PDB file of C-alpha atoms in Angstrom:
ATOM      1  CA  UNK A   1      -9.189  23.626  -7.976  1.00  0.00           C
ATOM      2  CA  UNK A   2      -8.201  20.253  -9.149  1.00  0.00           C
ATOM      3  CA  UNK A   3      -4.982  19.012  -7.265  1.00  0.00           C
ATOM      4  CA  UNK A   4      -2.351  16.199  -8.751  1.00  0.00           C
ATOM      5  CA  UNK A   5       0.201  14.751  -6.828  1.00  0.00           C
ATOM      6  CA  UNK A   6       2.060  11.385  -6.460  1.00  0.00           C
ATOM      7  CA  UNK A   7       1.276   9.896  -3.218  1.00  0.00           C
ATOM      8  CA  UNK A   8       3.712   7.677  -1.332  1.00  0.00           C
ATOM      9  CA  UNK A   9       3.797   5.962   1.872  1.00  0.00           C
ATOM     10  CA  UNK A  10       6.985   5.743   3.264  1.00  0.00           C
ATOM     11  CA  UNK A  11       8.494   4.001   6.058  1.00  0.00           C
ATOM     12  CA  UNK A  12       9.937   5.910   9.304  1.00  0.00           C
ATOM     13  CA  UNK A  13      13.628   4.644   7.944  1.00  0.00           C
ATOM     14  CA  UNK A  14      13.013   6.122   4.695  1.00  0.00           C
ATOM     15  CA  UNK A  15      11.195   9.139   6.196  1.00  0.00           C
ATOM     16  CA  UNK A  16      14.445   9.744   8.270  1.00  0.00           C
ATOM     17  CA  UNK A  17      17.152   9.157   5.374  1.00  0.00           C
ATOM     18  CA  UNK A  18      15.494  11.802   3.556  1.00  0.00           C
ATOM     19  CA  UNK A  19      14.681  14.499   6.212  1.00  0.00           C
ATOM     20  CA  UNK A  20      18.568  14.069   7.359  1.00  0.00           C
ATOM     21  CA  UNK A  21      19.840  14.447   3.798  1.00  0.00           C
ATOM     22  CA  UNK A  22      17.685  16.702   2.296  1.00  0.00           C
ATOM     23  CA  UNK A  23      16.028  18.600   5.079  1.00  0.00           C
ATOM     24  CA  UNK A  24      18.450  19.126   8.033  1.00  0.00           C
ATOM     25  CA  UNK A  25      18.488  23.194   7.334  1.00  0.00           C
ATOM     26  CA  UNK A  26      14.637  22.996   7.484  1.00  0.00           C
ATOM     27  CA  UNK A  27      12.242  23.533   9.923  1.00  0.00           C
ATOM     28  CA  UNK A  28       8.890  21.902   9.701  1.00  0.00           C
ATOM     29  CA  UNK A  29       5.371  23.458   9.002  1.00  0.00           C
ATOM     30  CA  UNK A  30       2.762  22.284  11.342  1.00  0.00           C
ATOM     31  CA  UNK A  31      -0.284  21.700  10.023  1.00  0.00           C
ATOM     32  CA  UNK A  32      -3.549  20.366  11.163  1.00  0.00           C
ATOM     33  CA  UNK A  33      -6.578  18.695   9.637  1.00  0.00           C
ATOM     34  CA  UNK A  34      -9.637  18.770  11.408  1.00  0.00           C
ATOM     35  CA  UNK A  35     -12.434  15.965   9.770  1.00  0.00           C
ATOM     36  CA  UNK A  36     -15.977  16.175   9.710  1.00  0.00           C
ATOM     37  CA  UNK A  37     -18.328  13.428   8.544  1.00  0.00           C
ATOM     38  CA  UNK A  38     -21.711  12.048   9.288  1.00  0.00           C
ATOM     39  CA  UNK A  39     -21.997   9.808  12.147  1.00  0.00           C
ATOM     40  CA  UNK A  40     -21.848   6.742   9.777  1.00  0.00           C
ATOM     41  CA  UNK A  41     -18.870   8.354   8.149  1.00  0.00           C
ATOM     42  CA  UNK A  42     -20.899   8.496   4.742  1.00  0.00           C
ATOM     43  CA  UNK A  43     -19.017  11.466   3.179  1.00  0.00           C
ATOM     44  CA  UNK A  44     -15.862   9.169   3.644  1.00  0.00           C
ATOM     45  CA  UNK A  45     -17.607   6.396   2.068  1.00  0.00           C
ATOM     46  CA  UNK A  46     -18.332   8.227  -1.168  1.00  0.00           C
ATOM     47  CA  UNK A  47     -14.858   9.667  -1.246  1.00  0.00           C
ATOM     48  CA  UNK A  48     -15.401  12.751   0.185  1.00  0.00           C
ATOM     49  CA  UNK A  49     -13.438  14.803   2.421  1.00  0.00           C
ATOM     50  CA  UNK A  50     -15.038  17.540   4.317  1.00  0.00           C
ATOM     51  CA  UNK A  51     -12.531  19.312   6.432  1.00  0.00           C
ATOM     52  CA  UNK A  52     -10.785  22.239   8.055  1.00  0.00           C
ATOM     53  CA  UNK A  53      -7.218  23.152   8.047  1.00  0.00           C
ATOM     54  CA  UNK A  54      -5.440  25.614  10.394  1.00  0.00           C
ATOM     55  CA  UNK A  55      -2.347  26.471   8.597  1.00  0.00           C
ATOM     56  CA  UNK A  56      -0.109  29.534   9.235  1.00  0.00           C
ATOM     57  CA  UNK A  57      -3.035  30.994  11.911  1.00  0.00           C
ATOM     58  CA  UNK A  58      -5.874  30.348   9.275  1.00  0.00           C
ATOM     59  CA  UNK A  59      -8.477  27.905   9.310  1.00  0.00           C
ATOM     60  CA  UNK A  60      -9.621  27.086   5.520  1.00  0.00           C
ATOM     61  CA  UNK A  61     -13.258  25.045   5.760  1.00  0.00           C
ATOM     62  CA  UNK A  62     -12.288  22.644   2.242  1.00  0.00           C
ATOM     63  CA  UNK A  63     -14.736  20.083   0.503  1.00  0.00           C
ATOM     64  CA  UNK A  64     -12.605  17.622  -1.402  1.00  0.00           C
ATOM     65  CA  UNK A  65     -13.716  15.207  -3.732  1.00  0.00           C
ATOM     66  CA  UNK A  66     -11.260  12.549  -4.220  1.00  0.00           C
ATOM     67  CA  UNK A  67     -11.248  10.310  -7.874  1.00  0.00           C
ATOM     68  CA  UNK A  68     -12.403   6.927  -7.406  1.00  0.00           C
ATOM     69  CA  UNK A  69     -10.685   5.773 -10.634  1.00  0.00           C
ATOM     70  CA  UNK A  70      -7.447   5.541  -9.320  1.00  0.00           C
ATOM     71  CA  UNK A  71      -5.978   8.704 -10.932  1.00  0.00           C
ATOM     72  CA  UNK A  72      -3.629  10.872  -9.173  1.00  0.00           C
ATOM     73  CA  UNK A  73      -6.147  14.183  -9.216  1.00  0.00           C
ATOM     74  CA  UNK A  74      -9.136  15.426  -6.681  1.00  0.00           C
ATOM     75  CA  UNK A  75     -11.150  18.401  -6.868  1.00  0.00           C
ATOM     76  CA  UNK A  76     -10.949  20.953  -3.893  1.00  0.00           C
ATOM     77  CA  UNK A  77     -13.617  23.345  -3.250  1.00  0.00           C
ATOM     78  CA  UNK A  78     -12.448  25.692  -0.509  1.00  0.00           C
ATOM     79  CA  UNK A  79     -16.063  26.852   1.722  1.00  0.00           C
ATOM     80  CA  UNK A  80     -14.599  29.744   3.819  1.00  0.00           C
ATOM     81  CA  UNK A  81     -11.518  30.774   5.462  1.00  0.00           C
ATOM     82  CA  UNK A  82     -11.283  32.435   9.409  1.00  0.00           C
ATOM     83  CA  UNK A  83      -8.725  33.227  11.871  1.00  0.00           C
ATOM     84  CA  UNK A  84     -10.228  30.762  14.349  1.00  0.00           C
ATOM     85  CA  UNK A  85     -11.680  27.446  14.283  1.00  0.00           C
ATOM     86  CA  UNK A  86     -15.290  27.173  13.479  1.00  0.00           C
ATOM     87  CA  UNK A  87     -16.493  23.635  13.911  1.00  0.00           C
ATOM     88  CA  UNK A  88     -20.029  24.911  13.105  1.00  0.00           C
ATOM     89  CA  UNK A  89     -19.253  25.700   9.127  1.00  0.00           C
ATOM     90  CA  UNK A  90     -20.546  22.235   7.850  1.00  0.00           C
ATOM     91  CA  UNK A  91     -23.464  21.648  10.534  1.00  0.00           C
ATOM     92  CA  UNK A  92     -25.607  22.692   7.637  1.00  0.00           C
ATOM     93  CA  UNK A  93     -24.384  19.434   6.041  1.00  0.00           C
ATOM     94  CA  UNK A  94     -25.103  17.500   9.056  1.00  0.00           C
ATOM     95  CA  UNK A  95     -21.846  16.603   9.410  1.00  0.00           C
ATOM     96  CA  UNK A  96     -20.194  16.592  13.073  1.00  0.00           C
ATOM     97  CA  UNK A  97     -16.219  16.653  14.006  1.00  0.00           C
ATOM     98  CA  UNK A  98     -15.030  13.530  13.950  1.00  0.00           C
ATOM     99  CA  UNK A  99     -11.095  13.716  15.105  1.00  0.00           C
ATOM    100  CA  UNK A 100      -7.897  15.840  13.831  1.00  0.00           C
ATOM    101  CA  UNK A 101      -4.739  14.592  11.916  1.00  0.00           C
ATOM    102  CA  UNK A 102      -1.514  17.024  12.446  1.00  0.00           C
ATOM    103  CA  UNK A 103       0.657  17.000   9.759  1.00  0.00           C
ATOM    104  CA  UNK A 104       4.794  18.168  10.238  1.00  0.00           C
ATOM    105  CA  UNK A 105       5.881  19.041   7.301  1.00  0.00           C
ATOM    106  CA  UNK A 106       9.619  19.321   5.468  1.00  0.00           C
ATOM    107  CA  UNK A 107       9.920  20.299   2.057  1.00  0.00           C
ATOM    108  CA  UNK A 108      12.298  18.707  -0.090  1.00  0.00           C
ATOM    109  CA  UNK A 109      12.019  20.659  -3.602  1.00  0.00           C
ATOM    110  CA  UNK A 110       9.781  23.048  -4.564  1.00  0.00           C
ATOM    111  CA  UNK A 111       9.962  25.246  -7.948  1.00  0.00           C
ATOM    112  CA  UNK A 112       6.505  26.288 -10.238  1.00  0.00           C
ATOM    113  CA  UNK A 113       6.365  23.142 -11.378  1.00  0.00           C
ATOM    114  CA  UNK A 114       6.335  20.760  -9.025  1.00  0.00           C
ATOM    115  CA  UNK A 115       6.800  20.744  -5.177  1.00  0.00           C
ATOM    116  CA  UNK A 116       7.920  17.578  -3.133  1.00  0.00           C
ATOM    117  CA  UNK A 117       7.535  17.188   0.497  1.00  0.00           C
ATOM    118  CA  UNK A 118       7.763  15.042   3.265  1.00  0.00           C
ATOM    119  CA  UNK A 119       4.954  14.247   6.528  1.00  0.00           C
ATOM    120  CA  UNK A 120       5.043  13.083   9.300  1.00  0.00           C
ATOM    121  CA  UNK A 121       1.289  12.708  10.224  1.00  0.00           C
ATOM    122  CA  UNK A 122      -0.013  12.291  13.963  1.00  0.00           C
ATOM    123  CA  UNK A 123      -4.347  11.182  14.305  1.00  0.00           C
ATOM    124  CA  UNK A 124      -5.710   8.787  16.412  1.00  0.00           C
ATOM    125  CA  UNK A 125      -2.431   7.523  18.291  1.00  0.00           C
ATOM    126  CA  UNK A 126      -0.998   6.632  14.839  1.00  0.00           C
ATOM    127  CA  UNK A 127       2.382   8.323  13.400  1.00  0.00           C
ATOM    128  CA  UNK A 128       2.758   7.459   9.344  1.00  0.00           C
ATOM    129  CA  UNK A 129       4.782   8.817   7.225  1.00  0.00           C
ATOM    130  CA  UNK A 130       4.780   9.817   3.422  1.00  0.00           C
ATOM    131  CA  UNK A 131       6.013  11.190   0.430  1.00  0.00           C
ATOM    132  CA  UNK A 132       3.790  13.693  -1.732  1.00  0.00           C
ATOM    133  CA  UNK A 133       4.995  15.098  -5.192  1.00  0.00           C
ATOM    134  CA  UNK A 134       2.270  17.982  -6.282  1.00  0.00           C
ATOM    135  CA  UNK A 135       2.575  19.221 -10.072  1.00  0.00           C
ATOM    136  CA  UNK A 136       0.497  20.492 -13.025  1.00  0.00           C
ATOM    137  CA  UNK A 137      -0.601  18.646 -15.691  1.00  0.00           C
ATOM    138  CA  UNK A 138       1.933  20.071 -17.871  1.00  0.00           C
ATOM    139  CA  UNK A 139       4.776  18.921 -15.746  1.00  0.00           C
ATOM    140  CA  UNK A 140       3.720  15.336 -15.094  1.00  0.00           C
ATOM    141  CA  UNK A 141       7.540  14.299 -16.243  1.00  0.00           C
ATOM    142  CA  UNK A 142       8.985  16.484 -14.169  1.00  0.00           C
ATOM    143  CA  UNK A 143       6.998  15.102 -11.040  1.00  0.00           C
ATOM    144  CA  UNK A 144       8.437  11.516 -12.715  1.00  0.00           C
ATOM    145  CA  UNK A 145      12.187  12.420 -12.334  1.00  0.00           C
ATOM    146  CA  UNK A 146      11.173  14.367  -8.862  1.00  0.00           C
ATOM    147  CA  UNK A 147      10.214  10.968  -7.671  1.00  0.00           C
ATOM    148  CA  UNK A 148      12.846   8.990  -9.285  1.00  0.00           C
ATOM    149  CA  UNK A 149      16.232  11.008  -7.848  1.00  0.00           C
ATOM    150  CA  UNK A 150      14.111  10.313  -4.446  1.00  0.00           C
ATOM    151  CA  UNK A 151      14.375   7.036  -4.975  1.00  0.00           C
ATOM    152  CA  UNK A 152      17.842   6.824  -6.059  1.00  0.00           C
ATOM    153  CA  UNK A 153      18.781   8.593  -2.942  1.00  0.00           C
ATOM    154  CA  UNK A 154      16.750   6.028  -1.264  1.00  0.00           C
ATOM    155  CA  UNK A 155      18.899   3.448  -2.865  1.00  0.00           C
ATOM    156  CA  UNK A 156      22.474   4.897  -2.478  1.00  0.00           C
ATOM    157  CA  UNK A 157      21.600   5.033   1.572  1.00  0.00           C
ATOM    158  CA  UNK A 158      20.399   1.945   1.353  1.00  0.00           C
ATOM    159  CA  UNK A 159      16.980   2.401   2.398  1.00  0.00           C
ATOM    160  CA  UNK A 160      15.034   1.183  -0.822  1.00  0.00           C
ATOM    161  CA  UNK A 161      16.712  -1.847  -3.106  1.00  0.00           C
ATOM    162  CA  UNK A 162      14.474  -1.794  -6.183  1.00  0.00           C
ATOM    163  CA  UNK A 163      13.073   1.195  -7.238  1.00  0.00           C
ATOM    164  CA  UNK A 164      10.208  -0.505  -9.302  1.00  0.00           C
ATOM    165  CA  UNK A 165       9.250  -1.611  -6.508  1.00  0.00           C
ATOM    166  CA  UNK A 166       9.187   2.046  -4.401  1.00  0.00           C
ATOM    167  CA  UNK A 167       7.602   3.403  -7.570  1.00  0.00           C
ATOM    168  CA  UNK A 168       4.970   0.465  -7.253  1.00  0.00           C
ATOM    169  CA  UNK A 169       3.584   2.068  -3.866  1.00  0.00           C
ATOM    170  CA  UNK A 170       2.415   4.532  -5.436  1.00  0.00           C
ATOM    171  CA  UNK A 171      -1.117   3.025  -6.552  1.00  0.00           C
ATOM    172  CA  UNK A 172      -1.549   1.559  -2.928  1.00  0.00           C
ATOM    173  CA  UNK A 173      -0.917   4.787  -1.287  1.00  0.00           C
ATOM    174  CA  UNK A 174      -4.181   6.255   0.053  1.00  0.00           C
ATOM    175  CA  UNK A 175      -4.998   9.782   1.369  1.00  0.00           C
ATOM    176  CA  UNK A 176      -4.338  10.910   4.868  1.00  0.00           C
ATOM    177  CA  UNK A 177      -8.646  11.615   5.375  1.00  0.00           C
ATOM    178  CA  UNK A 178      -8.877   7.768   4.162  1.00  0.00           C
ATOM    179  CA  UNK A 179      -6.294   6.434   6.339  1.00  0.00           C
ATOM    180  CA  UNK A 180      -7.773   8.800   9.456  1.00  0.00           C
ATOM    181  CA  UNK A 181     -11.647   7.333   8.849  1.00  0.00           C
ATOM    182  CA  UNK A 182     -10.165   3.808   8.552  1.00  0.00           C
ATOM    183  CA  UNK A 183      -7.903   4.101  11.615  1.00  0.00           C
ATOM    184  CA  UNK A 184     -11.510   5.470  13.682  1.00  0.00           C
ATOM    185  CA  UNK A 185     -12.920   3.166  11.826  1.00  0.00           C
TER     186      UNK A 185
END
């Protein structure tokens, strides 16, 4: 499955203007990412994510391949799915667990075009918080104007002044199995 989406990281002021606007009749999903690498974290190094995700009381065993060109895509390849955690599904990789990231999650839009949300991610006694706008291909405008009445509600609470330079973030943004492996790192 190849997924797009418009990554941004957000500060906890921003993260909080939006959760208490937009959010405050929604509860958060808990998820949590469990990472698996070699012990010289070369899977990481070649841009690949090989995790598992327990998510509504299933744990999803995912290969992810993220683009190196920049582009706002990465190919998932889902391995297996159980009702309990199997750290033993990649050993055949020679790949060992290497920490967990747990994401809360609020979402702020979601139709079948595009789906924004907000996360609040915990690894490695590190909090960060960002901003991800998934779409199809087909809908890449509609992702645009997603992120752009974000960021004017950013600016009317006066969390954001220039919205160029919100919308700039977006490039620098990385992916929460990057920022994990660099924070262990």
């Amino acid at each position: 499955m190849i997924e797009r989406e418009i990554k941004l990281m957000l500060t906890e002021e921003e993260y909080t203007a939006l959760a208490k606007s937009v959010c405050r009749h929604t509860s958060a999903n808990i998820q949590t990412n469990y990472y698996f690498d070699t012990d010289d974290l070369s899977m990481n190094k070649k841009g690949i994510t090989c995790r598992i995700r327990h998510k509504n009381g299933i744990y999803k065993a995912t290969v992810k391949k993220h683009n190196s060109d920049g582009a706002e895509c990465s190919i998932e390849t889902d391995i297996c799915e159980k009702s309990e955690f199997d750290p033993t599904v990649f050993n055949a990789l020679g790949l060992r667990f290497q920490g967990e990231l747990v994401t809360e999650r609020l979402k702020l839009y979601d139709n079948a075009f595009c789906k924004a949300v907000l996360d609040k991610n915990t690894y490695l006694g590190k909090t960060d918080f960002e901003l991800e706008i998934e779409y199809c291909e087909a809908h890449k405008k509609k992702a645009g104007v997603c992120l752009e009445n974000i960021a004017n509600l950013l600016c009317r609470y006066g969390c954001v002044s220039d919205k160029k330079q919100f919308s700039a973030r977006i490039s620098r943004a990385k992916s929460k199995s990057q920022r994990f492996f660099e924070e262990k790192n």
